[in-house]
PDB file of C-alpha atoms in Angstrom:
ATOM      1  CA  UNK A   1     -13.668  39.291  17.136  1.00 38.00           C
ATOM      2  CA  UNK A   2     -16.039  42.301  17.294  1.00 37.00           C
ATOM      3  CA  UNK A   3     -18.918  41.812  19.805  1.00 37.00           C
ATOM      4  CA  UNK A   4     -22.420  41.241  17.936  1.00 37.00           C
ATOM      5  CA  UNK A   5     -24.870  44.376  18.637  1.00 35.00           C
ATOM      6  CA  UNK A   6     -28.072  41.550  19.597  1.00 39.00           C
ATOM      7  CA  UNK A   7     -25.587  40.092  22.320  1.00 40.00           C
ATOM      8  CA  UNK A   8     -27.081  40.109  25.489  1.00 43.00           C
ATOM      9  CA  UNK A   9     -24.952  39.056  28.628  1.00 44.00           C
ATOM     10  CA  UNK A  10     -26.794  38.194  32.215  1.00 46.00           C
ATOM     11  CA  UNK A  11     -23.742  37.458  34.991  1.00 43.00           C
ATOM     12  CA  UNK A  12     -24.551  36.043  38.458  1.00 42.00           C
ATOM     13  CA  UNK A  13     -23.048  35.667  41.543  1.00 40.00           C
ATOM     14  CA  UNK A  14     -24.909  33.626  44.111  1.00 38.00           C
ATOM     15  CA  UNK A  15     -25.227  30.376  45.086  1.00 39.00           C
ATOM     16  CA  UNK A  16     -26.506  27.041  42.802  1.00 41.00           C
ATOM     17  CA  UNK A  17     -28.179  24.050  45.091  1.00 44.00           C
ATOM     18  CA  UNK A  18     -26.432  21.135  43.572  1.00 46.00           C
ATOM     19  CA  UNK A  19     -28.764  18.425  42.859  1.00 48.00           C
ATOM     20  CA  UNK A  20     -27.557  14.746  41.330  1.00 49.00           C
ATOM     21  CA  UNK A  21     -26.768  14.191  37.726  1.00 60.00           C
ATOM     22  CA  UNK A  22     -30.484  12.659  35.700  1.00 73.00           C
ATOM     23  CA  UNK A  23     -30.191   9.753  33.530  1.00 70.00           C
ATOM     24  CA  UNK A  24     -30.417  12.552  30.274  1.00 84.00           C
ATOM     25  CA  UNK A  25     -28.463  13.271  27.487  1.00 88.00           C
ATOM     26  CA  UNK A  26     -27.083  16.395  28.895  1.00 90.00           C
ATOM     27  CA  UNK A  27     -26.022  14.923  31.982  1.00 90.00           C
ATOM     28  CA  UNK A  28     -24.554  11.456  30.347  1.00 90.00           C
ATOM     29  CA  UNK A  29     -22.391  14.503  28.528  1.00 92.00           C
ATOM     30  CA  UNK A  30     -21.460  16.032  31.427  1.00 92.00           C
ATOM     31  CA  UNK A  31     -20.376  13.118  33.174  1.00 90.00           C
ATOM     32  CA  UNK A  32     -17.556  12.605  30.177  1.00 90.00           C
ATOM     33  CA  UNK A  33     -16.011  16.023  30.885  1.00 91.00           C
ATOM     34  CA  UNK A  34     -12.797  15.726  32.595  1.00 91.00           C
ATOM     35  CA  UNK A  35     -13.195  19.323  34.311  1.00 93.00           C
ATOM     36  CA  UNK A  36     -10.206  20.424  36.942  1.00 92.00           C
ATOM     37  CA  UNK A  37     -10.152  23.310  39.338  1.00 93.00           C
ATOM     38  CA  UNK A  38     -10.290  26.433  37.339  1.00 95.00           C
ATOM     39  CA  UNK A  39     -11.363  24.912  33.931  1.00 96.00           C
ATOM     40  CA  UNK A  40     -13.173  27.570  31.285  1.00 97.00           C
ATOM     41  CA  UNK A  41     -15.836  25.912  30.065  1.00 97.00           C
ATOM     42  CA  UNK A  42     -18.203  26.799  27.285  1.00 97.00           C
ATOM     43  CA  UNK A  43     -21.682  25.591  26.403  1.00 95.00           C
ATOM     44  CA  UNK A  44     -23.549  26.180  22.512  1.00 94.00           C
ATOM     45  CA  UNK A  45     -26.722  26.099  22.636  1.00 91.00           C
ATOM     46  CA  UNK A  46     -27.948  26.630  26.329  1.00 89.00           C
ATOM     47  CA  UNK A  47     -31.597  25.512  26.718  1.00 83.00           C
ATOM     48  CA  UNK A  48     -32.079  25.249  30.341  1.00 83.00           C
ATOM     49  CA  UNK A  49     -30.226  26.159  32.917  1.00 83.00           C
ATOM     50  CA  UNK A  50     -31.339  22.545  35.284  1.00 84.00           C
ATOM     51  CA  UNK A  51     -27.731  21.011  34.949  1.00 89.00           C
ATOM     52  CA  UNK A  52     -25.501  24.054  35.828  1.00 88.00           C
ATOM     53  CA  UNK A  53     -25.432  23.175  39.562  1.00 86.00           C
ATOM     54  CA  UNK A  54     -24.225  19.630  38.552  1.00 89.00           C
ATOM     55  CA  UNK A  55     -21.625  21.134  36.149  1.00 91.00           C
ATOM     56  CA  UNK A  56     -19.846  23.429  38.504  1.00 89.00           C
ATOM     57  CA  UNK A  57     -19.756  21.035  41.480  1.00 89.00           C
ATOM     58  CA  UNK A  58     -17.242  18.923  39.437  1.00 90.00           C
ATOM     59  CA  UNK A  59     -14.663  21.075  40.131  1.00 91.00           C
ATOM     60  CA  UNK A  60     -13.466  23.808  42.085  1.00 90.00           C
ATOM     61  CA  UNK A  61     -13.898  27.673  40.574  1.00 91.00           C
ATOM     62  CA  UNK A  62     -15.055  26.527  37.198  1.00 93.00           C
ATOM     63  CA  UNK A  63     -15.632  29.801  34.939  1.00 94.00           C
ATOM     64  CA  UNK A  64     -18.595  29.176  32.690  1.00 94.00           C
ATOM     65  CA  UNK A  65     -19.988  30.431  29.627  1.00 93.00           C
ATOM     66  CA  UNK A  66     -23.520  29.910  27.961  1.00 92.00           C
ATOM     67  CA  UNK A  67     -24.956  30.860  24.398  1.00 92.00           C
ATOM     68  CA  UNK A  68     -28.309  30.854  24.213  1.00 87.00           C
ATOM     69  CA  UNK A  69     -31.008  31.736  21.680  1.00 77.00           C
ATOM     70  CA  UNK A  70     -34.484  31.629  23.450  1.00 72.00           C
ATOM     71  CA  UNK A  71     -34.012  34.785  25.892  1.00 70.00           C
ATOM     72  CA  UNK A  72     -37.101  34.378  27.591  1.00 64.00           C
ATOM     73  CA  UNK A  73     -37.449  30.686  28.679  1.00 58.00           C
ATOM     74  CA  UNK A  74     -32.854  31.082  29.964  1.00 65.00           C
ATOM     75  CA  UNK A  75     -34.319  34.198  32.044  1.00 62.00           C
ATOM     76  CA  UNK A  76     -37.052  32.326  33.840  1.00 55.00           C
ATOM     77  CA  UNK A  77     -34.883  29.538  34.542  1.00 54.00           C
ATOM     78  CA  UNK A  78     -31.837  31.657  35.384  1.00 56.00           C
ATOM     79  CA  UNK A  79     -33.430  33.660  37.852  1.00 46.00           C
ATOM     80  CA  UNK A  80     -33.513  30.606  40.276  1.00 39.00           C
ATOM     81  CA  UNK A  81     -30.389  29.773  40.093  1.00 43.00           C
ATOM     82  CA  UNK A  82     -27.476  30.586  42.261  1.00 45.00           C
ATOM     83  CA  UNK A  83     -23.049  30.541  41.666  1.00 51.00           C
ATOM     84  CA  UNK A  84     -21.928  30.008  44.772  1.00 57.00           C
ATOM     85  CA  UNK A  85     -18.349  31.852  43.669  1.00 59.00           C
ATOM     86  CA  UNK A  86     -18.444  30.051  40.137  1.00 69.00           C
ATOM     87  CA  UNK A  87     -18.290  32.905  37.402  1.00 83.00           C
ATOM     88  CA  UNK A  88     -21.084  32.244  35.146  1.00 87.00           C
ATOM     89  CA  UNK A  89     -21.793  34.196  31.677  1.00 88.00           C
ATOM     90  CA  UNK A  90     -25.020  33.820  29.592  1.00 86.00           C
ATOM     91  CA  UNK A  91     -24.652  34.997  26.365  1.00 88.00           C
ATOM     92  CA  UNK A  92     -27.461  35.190  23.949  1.00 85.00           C
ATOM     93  CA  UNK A  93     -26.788  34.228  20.165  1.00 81.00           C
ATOM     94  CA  UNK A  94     -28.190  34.272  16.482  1.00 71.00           C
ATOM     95  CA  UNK A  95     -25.478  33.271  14.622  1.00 74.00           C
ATOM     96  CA  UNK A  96     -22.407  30.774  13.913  1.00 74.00           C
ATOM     97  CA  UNK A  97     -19.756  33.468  15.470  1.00 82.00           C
ATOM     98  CA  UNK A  98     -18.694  32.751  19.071  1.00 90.00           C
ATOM     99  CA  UNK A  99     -17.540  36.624  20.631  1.00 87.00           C
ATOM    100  CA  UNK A 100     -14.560  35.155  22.358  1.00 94.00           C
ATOM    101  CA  UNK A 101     -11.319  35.505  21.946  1.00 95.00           C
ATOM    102  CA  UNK A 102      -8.436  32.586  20.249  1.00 97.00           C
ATOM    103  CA  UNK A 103      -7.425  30.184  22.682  1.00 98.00           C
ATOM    104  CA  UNK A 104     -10.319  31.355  26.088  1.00 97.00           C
ATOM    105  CA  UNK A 105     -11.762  27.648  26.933  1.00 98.00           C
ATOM    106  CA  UNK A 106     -10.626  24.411  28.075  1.00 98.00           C
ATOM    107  CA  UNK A 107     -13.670  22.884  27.291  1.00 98.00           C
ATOM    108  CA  UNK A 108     -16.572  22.966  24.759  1.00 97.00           C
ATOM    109  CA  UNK A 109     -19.511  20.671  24.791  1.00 97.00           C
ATOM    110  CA  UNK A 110     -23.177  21.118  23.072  1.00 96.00           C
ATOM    111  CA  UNK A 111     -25.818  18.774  23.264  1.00 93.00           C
ATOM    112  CA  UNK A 112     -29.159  18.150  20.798  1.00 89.00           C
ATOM    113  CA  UNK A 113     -28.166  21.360  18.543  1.00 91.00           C
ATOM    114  CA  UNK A 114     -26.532  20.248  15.521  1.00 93.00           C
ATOM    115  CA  UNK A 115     -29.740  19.379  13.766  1.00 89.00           C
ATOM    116  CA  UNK A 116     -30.424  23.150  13.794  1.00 88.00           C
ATOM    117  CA  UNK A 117     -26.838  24.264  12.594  1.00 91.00           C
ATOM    118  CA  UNK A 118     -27.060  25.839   9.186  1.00 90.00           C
ATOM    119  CA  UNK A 119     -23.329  25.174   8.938  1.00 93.00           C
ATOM    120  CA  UNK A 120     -22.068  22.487  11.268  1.00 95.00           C
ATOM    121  CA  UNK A 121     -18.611  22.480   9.903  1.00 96.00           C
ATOM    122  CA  UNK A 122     -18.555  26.682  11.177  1.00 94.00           C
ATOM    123  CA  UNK A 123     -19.899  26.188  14.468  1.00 94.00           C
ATOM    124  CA  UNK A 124     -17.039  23.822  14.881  1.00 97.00           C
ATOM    125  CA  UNK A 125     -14.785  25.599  13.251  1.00 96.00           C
ATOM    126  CA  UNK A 126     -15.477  28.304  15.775  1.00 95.00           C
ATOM    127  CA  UNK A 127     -15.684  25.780  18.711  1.00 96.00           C
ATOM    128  CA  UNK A 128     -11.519  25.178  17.748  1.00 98.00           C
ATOM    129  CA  UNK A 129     -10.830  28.490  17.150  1.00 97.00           C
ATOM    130  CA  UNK A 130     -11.715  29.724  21.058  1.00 97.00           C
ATOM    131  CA  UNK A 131     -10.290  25.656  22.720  1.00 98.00           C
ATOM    132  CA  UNK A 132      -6.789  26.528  24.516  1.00 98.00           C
ATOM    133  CA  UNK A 133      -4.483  23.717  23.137  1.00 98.00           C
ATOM    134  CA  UNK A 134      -5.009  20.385  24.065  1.00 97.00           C
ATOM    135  CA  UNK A 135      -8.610  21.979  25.021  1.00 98.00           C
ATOM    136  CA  UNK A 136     -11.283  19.076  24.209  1.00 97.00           C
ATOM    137  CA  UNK A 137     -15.174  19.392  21.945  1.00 97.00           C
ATOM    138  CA  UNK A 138     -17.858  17.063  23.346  1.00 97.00           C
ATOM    139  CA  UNK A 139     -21.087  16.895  21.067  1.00 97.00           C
ATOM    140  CA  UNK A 140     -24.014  15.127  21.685  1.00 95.00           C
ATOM    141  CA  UNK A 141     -26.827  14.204  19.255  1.00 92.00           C
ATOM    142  CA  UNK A 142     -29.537  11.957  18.089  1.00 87.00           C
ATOM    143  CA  UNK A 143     -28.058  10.056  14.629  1.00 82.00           C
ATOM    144  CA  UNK A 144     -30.211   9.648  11.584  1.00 73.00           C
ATOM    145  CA  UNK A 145     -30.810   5.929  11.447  1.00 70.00           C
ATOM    146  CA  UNK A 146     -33.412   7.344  14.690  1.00 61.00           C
ATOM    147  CA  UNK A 147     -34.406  10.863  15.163  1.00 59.00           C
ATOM    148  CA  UNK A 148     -34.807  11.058  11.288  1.00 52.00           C
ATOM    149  CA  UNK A 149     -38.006   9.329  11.338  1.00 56.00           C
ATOM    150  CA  UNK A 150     -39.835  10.737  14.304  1.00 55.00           C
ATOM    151  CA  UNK A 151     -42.912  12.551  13.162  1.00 48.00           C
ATOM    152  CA  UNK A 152     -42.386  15.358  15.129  1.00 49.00           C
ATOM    153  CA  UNK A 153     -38.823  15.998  13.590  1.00 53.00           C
ATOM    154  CA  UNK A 154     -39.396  16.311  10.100  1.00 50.00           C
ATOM    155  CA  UNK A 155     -39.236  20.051   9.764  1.00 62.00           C
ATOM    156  CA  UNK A 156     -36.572  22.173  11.340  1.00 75.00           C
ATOM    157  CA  UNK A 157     -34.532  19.022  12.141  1.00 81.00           C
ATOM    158  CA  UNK A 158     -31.549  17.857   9.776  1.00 87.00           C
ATOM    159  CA  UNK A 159     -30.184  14.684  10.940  1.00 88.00           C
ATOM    160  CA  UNK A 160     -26.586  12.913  10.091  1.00 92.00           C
ATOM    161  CA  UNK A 161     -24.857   9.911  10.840  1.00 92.00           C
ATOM    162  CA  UNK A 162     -21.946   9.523  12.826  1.00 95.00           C
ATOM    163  CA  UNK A 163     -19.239   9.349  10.031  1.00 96.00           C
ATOM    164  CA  UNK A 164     -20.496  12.633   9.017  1.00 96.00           C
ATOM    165  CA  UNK A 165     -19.924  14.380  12.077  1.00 97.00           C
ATOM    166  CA  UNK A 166     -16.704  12.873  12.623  1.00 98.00           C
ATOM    167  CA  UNK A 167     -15.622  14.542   9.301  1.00 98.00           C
ATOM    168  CA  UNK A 168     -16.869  18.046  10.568  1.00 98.00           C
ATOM    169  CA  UNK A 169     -14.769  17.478  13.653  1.00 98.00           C
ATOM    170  CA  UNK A 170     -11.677  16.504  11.078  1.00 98.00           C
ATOM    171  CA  UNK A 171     -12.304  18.934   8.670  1.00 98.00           C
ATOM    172  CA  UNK A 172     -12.128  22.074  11.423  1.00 98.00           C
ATOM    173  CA  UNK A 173      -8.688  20.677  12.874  1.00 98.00           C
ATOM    174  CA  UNK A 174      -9.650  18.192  15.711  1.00 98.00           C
ATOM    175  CA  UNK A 175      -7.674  15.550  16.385  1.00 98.00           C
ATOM    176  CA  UNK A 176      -8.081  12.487  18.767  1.00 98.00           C
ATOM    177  CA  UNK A 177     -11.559  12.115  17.632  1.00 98.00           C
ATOM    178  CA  UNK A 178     -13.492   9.132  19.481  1.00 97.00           C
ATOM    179  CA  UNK A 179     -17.250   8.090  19.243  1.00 97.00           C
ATOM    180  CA  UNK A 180     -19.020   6.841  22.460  1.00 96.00           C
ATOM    181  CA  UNK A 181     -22.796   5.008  21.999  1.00 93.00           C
ATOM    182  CA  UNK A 182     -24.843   6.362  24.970  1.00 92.00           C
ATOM    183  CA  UNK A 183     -28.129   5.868  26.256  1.00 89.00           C
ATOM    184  CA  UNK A 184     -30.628   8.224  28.259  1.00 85.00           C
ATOM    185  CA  UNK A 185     -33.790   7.659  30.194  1.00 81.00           C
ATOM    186  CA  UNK A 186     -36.698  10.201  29.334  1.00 73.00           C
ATOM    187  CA  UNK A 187     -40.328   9.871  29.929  1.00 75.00           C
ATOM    188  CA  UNK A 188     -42.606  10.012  27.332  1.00 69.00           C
ATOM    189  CA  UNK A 189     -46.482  11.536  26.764  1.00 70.00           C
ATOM    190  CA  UNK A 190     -47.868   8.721  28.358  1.00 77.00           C
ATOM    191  CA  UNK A 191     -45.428   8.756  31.825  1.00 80.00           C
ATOM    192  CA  UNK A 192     -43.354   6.161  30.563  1.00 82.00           C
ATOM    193  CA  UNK A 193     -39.783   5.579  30.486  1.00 83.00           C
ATOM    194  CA  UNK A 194     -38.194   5.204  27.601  1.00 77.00           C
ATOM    195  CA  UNK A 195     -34.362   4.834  26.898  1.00 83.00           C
ATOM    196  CA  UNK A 196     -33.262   6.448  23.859  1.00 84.00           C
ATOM    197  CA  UNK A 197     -29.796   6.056  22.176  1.00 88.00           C
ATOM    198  CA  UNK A 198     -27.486   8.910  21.323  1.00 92.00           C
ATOM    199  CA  UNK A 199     -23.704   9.539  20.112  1.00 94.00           C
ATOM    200  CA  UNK A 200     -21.253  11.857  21.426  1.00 96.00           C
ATOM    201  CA  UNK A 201     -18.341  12.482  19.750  1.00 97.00           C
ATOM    202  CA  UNK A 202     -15.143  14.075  21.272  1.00 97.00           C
ATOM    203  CA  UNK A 203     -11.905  15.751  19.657  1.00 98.00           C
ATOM    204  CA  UNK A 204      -9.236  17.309  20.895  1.00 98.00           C
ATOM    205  CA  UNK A 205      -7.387  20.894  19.589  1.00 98.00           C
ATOM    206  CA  UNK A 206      -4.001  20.112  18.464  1.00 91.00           C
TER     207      UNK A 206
END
């Protein structure tokens, strides 16, 4: 697939500070990724950069990649960070199209950005086409029945229930697909803790 002319790519080479996995979405995700020594992994959607160091300590040489849209705040936040021999790949975004090649990744996983998809069944579509065979799709949102009614989600937010996103994971070629209910701990406005619920569902490339 032709490169996009607004990618931007920022590669490092140093050393990450592991730290230990929060009780957040993003890190209930990670903890469901079976990663090996030398897995490719690929992220859509990179928003922060705070659970890298937990991500490549599961494994030995891990190779990851990162889409991003919001250049600025991944720059800040990547700047800190260190590899420690991992090869790491930040790759900034504005459409559906992932610039890899068939077949690159053994993993894919996303969390909290299929409300903004303007094409969920695309993104997926892509996420199969660059999974090796056998390679697995973890995505984790926030379903309807709850984030739909949150005041502060009412206008760039689209919202769908589980059996939907099931059928997007179908309907690009996964197989194996399985749902897991999950809970994380955030803190609200206030300081409080407050557990929300959340769904990630898994398939596998045939």
């Amino acid at each position: 697939m032709e490169e996009q002319e607004d990618q931007n790519t920022l590669t490092l080479d140093k050393k990450i500070n592991t730290l230990p996995p929060k009780n957040s979405l993003i890190f209930k995700l990670l903890q469901h990724l079976p990663l090996k020594k030398e897995a490719k992994v690929l992220e859509i959607g990179l928003s922060s950069t705070e659970h890298l160091s937990y991500l490549l300590q599961k494994a030995e040489n891990i190779s990851y990649s990162g889409t991003y849209i919001n250049e600025a705040a991944i720059k800040e936040a990547f700047s800190t960070d260190e590899a420690d021999g991992n090869a790491i790949e930040l790759i900034k975004k504005t459409d559906h199209q992932l610039d890899f090649e068939d077949n690159s990744f053994d993993f894919c996983f996303t969390a909290n950005t299929i409300y903004f998809w303007p094409d969920p069944l695309k993104y997926l579509t892509e996420s199969y086409r660059v999974l090796k065979p056998e390679g697995k799709m973890n995505l984790a949102f926030v379903e309807k029945n709850f984030g739909g009614d949150l005041p502060w989600t009412q206008l760039d937010f689209t919202f769908y229930e589980i059996d939907e996103v099931k059928s997007f994971f179908k309907q690009s070629g996964f197989a194996n697909i399985e749902v897991n209910k999950l809970t994380e701990t955030v803190t609200d406005q206030n300081g409080k803790e407050v557990t929300k619920p959340f769904i990630m569902v898994s398939g596998q490339k045939k």
